[in-house]
PDB file of C-alpha atoms and ligand atoms in Angstrom:
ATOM      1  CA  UNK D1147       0.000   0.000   0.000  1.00  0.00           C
ATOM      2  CA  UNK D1148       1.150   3.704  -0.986  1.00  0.00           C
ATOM      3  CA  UNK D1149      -0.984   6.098   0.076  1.00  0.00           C
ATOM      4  CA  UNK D1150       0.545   9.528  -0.555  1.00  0.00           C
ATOM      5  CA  UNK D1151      -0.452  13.171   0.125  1.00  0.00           C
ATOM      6  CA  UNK D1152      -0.106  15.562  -3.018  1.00  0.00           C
ATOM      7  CA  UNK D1153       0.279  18.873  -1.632  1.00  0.00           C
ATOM      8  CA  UNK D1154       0.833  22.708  -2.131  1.00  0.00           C
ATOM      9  CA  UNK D1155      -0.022  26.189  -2.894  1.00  0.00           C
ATOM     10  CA  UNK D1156      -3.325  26.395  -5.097  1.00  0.00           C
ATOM     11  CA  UNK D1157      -1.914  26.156  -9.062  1.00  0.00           C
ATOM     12  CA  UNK D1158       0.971  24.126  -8.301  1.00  0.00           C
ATOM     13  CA  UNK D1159      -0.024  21.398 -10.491  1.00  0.00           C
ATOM     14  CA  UNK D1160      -1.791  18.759  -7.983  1.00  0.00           C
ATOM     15  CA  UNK D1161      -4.001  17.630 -10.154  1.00  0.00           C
ATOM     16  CA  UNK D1162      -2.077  17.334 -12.791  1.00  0.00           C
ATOM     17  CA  UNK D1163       0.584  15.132 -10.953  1.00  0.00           C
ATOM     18  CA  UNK D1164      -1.688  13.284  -9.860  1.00  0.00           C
ATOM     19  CA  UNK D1165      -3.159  11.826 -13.132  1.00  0.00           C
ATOM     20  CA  UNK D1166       0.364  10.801 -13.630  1.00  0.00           C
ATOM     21  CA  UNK D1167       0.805   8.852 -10.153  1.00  0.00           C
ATOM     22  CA  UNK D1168      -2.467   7.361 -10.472  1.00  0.00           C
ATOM     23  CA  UNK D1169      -1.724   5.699 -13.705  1.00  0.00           C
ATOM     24  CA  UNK D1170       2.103   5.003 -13.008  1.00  0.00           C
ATOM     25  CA  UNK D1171       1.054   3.256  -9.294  1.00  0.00           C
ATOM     26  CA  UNK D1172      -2.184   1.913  -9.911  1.00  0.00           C
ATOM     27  CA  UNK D1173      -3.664   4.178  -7.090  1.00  0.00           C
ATOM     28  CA  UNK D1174      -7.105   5.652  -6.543  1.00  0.00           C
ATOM     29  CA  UNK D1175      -7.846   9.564  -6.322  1.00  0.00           C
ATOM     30  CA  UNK D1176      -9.710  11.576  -4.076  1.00  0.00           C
ATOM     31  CA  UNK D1177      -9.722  14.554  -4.732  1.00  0.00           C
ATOM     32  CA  UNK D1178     -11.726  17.209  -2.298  1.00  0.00           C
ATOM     33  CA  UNK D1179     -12.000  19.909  -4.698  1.00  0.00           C
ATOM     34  CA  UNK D1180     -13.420  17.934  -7.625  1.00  0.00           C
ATOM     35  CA  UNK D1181     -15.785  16.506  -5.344  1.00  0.00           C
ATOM     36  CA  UNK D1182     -17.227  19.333  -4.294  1.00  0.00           C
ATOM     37  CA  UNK D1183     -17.303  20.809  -7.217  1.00  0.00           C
ATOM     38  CA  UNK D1184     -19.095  17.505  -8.641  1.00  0.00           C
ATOM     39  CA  UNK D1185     -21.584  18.356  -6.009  1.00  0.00           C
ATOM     40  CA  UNK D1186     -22.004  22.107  -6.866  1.00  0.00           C
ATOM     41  CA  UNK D1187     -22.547  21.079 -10.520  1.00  0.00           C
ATOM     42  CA  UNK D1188     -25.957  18.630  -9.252  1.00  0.00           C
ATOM     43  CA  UNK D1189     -26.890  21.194  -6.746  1.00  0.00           C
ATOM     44  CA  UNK D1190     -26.478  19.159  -3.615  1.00  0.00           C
ATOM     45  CA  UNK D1191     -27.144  20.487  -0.180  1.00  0.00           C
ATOM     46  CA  UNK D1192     -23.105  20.124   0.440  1.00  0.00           C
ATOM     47  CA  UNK D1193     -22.603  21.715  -3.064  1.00  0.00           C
ATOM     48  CA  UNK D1194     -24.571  24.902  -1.974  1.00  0.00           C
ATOM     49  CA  UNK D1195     -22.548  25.134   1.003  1.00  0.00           C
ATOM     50  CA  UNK D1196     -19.371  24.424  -0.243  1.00  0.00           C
ATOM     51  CA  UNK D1197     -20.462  26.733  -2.865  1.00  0.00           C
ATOM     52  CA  UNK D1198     -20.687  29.324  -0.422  1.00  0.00           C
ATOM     53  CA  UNK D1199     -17.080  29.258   0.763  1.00  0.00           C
ATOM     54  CA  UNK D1200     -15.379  28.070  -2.594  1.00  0.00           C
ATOM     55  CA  UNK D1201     -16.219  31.131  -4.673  1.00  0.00           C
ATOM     56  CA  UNK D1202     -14.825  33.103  -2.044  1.00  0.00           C
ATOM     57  CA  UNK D1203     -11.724  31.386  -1.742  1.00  0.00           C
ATOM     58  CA  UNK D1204     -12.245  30.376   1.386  1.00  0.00           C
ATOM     59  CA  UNK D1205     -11.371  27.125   2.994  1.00  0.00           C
ATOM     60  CA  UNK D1206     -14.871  24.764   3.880  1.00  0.00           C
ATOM     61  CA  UNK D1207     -15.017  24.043   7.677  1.00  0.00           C
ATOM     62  CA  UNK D1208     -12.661  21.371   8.774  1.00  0.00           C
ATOM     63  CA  UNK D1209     -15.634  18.974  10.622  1.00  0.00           C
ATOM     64  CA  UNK D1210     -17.528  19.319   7.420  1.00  0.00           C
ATOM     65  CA  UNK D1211     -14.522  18.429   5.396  1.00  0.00           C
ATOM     66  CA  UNK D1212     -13.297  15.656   7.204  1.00  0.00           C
ATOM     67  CA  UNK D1213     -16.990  14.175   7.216  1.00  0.00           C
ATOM     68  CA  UNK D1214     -16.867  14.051   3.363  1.00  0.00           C
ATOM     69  CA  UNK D1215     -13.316  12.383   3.111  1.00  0.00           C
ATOM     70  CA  UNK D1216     -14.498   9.896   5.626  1.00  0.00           C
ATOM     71  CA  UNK D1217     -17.246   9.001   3.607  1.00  0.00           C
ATOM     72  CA  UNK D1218     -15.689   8.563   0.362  1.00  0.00           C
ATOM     73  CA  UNK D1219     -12.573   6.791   2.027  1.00  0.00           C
ATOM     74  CA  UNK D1220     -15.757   4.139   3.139  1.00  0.00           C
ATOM     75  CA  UNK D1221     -16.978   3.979  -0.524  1.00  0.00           C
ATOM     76  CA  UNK D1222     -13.542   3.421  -1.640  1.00  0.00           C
ATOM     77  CA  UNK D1223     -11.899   1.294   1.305  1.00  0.00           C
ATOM     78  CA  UNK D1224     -13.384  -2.393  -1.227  1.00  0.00           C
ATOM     79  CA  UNK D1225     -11.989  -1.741  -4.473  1.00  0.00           C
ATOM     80  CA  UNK D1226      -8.988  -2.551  -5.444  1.00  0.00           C
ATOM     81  CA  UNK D1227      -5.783  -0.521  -5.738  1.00  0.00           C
ATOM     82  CA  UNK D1228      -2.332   0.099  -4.669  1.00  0.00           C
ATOM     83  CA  UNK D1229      -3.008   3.001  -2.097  1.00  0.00           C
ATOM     84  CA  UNK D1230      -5.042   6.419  -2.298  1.00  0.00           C
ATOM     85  CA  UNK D1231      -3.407   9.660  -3.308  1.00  0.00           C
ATOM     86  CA  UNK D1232      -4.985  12.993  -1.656  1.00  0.00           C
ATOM     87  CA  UNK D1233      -5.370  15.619  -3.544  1.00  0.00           C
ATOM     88  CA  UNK D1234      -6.237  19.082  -1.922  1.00  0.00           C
ATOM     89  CA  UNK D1235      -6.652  17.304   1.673  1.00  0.00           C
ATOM     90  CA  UNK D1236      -5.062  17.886   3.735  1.00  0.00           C
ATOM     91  CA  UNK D1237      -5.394  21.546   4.325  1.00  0.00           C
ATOM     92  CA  UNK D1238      -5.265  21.968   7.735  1.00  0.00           C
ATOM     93  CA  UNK D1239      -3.341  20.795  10.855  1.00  0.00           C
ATOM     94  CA  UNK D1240      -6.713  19.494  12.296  1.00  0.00           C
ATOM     95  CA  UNK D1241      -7.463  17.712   9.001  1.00  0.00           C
ATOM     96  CA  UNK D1242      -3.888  16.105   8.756  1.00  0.00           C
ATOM     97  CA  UNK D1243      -5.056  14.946  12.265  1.00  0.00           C
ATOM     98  CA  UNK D1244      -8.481  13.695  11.421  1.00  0.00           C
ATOM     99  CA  UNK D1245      -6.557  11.675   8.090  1.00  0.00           C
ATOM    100  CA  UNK D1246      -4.365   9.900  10.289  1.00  0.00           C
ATOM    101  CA  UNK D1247      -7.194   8.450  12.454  1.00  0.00           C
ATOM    102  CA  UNK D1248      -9.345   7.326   9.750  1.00  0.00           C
ATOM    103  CA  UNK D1249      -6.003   5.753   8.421  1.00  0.00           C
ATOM    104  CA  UNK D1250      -5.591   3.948  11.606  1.00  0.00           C
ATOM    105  CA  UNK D1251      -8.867   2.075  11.475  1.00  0.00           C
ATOM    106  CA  UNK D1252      -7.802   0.937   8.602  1.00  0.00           C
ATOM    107  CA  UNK D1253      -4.106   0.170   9.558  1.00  0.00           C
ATOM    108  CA  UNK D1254      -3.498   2.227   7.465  1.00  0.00           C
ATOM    109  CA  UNK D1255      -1.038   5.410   6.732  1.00  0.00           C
ATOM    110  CA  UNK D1256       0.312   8.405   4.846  1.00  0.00           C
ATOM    111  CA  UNK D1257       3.682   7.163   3.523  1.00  0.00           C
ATOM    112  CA  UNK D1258       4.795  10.026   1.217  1.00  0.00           C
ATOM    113  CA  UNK D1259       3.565  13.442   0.746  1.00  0.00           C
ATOM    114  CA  UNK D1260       4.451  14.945  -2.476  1.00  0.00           C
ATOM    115  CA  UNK D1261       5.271  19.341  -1.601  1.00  0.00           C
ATOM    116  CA  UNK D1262       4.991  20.556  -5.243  1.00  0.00           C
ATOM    117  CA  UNK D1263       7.411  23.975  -4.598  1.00  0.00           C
ATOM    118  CA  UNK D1264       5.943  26.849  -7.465  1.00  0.00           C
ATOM    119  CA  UNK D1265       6.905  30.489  -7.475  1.00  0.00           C
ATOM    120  CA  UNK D1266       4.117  32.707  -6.496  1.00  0.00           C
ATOM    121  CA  UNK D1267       3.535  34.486  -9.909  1.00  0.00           C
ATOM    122  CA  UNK D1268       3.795  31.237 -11.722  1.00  0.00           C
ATOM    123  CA  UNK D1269       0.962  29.954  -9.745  1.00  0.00           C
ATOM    124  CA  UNK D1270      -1.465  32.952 -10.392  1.00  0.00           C
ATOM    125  CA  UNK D1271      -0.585  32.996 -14.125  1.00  0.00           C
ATOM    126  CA  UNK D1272      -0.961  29.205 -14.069  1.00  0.00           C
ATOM    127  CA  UNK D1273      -4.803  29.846 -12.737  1.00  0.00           C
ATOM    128  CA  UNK D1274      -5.380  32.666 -14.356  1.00  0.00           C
ATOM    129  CA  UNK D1275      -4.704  30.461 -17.827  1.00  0.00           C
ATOM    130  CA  UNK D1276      -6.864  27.628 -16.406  1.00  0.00           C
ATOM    131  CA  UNK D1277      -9.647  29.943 -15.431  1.00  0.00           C
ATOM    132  CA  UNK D1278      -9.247  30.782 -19.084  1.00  0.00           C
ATOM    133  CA  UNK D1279      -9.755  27.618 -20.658  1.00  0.00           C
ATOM    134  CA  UNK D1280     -11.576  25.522 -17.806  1.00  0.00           C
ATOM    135  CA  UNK D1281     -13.987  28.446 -16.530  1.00  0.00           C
ATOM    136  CA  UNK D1282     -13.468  27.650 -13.259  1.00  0.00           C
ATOM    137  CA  UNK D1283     -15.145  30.080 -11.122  1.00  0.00           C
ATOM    138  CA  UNK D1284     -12.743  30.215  -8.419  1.00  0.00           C
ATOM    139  CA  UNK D1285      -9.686  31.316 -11.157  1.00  0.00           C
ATOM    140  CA  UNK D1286     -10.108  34.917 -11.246  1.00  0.00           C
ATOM    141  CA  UNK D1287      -7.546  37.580  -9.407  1.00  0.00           C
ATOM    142  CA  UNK D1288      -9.355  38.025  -6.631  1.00  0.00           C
ATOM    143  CA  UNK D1289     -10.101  34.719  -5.483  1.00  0.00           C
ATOM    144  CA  UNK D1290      -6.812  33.714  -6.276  1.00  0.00           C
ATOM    145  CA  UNK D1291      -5.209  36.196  -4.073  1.00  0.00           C
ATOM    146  CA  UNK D1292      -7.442  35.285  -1.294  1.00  0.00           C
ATOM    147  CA  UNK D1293      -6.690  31.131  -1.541  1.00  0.00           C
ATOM    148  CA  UNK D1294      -3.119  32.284  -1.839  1.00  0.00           C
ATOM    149  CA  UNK D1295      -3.546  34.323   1.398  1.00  0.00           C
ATOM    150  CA  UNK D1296      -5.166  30.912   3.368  1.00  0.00           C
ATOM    151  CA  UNK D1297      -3.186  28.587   1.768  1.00  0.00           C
ATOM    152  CA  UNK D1298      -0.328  30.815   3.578  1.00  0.00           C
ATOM    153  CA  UNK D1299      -2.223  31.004   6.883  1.00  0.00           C
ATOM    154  CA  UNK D1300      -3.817  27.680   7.561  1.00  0.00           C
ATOM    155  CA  UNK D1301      -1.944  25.390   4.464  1.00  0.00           C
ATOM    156  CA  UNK D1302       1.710  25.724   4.349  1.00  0.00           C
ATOM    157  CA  UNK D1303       2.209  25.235   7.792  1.00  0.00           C
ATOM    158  CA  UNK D1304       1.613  21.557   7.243  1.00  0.00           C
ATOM    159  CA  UNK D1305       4.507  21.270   5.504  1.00  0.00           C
ATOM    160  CA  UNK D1306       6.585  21.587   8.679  1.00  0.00           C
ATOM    161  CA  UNK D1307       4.260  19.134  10.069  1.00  0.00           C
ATOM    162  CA  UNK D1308       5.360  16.819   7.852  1.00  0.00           C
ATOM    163  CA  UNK D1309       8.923  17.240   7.198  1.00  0.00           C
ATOM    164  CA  UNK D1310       9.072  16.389  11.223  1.00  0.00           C
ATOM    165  CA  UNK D1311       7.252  13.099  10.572  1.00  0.00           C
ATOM    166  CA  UNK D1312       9.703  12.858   7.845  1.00  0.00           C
ATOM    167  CA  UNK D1313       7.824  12.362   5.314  1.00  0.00           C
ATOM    168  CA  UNK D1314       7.999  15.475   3.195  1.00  0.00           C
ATOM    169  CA  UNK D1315       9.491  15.067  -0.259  1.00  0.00           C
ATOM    170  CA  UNK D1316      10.116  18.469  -2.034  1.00  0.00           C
ATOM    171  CA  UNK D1317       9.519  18.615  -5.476  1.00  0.00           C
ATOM    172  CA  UNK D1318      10.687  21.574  -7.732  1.00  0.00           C
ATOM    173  CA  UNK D1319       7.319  22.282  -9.385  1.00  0.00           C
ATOM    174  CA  UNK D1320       8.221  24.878 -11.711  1.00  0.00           C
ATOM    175  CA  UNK D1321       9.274  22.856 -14.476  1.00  0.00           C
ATOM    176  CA  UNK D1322       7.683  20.931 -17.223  1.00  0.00           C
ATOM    177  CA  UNK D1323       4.591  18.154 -16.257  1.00  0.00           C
ATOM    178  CA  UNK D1324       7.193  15.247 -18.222  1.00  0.00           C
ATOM    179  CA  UNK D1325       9.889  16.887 -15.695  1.00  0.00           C
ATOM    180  CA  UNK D1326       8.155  17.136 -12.413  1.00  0.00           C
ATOM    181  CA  UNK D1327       6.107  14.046 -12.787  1.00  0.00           C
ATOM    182  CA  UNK D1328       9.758  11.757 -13.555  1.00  0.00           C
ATOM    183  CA  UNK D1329      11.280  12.975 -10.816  1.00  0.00           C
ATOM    184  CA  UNK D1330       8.448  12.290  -8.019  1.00  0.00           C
ATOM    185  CA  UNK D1331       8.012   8.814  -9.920  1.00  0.00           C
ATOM    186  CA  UNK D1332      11.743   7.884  -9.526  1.00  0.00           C
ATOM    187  CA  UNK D1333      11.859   9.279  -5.979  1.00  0.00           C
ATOM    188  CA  UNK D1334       8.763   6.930  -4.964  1.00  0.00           C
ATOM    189  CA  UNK D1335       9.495   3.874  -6.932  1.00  0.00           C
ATOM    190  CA  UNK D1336      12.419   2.644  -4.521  1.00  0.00           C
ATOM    191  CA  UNK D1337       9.503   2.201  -1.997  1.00  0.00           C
ATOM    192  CA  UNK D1338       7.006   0.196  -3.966  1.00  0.00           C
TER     193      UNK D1338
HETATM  194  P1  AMP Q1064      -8.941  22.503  -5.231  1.00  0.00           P
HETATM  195  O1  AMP Q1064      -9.629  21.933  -6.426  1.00  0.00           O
HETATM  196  O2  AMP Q1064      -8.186  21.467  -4.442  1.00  0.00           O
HETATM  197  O3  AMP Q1064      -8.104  23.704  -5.550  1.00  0.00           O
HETATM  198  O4  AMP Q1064     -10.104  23.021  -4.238  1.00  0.00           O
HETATM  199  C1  AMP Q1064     -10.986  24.064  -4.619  1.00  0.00           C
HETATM  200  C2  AMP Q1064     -11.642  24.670  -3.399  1.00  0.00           C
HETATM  201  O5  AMP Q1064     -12.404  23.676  -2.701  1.00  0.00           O
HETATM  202  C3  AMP Q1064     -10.691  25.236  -2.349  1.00  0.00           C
HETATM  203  O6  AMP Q1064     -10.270  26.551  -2.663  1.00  0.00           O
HETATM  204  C4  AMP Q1064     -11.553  25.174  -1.087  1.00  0.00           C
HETATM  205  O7  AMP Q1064     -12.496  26.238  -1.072  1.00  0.00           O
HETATM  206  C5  AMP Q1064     -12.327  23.876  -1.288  1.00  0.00           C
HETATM  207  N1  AMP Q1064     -11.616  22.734  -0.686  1.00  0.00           N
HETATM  208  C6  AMP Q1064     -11.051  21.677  -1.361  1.00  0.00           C
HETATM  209  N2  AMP Q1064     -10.457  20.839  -0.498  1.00  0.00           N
HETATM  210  C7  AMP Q1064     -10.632  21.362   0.733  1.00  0.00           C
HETATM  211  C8  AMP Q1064     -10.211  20.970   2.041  1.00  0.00           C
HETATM  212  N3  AMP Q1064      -9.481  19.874   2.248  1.00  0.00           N
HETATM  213  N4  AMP Q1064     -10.580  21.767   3.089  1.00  0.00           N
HETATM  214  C9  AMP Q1064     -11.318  22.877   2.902  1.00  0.00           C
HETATM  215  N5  AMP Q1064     -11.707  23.319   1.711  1.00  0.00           N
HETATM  216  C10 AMP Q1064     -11.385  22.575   0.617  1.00  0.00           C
END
């Protein structure tokens, strides 16, 4: 079992890598953001809340959040694969918290997470382009700025929480997908 963490500053590729690791490890995806954003799109009760917060670029209450992740982690925990990776949760200290419990019923844990390090204006000209072409609602300036301003506040400071678990690997994320997504493969594959 692998289960990694893929983790950084909104823009820095997560989803993206993540296609990539899924594919190269045989691993499933959760990713919070898509599924809210599934749920937003069929006008769910949690898609009108999350709705609420996400087009402000703010972050959706942590005993919320942690309800949906253990929910889908149930729905997944039968089917086959390799590990999970999780994309866009952890994004608190109290959700990295909450994670490692529901691992632990599951003797379970995070062995990697994957920091993808990207230089602030590359980021916001990264979503800026995806707003572009996706029409995400959450890529324009001013959300972006605020989810840049939380991710500083209540996001980043997990990667110290890891690194002293040691089990931060930094990636430099400002290259090409090909780049970024060989190195984090040939890091990882030692431990498979
Ligand atoms: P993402 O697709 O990961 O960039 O997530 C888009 C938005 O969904 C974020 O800006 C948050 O508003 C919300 N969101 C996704 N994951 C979480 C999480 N783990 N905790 C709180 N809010 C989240």
């Amino acid at each position: 079992m692998m289960n990694l963490v893929i983790f950084g500053a909104p823009g820095c590729g997560k989803g993206t890598q993540s296609e990539r690791l899924i594919k190269r490890f045989g691993l499933h995806h959760i990713s919070t953001g898509e599924l809210l954003r599934d749920h937003i799109s069929r006008g769910t009760e949690l898609g009108k809340i999350a709705d609420s917060y996400i087009s402000k670029g703010h972050l959706i209450p942590d005993d919320l959040m942690v309800r949906v992740l253990a929910h889908e982690l149930e729905e997944k925990k039968d089917s086959a694969s390799n590990g999970v990776i999780f994309d866009g949760f952890p994004r608190t200290i109290p959700q990295a918290i909450a994670l490692e419990n529901l691992l632990k019923e599951h003797q379970a844990e995070i062995h990697t997470v994957v920091g993808l390090e990207v230089d602030e204006d590359e980021l916001v000209k990264r979503m800026i382009q995806r707003g572009k072409e996706s029409g995400r609602a959450d890529d324009n300036i001013d959300t972006i700025k605020e989810r840049l301003n939380v991710y500083h506040q209540r996001t980043a400071p997990l990667r110290d929480y890891y690194k002293k678990q040691g089990k931060y690997l930094a990636v430099n994320g400002n290259g090409t997908v090909d780049e970024i997504s060989e190195y984090i493969e040939s890091a990882l594959a030692p431990q498979n």
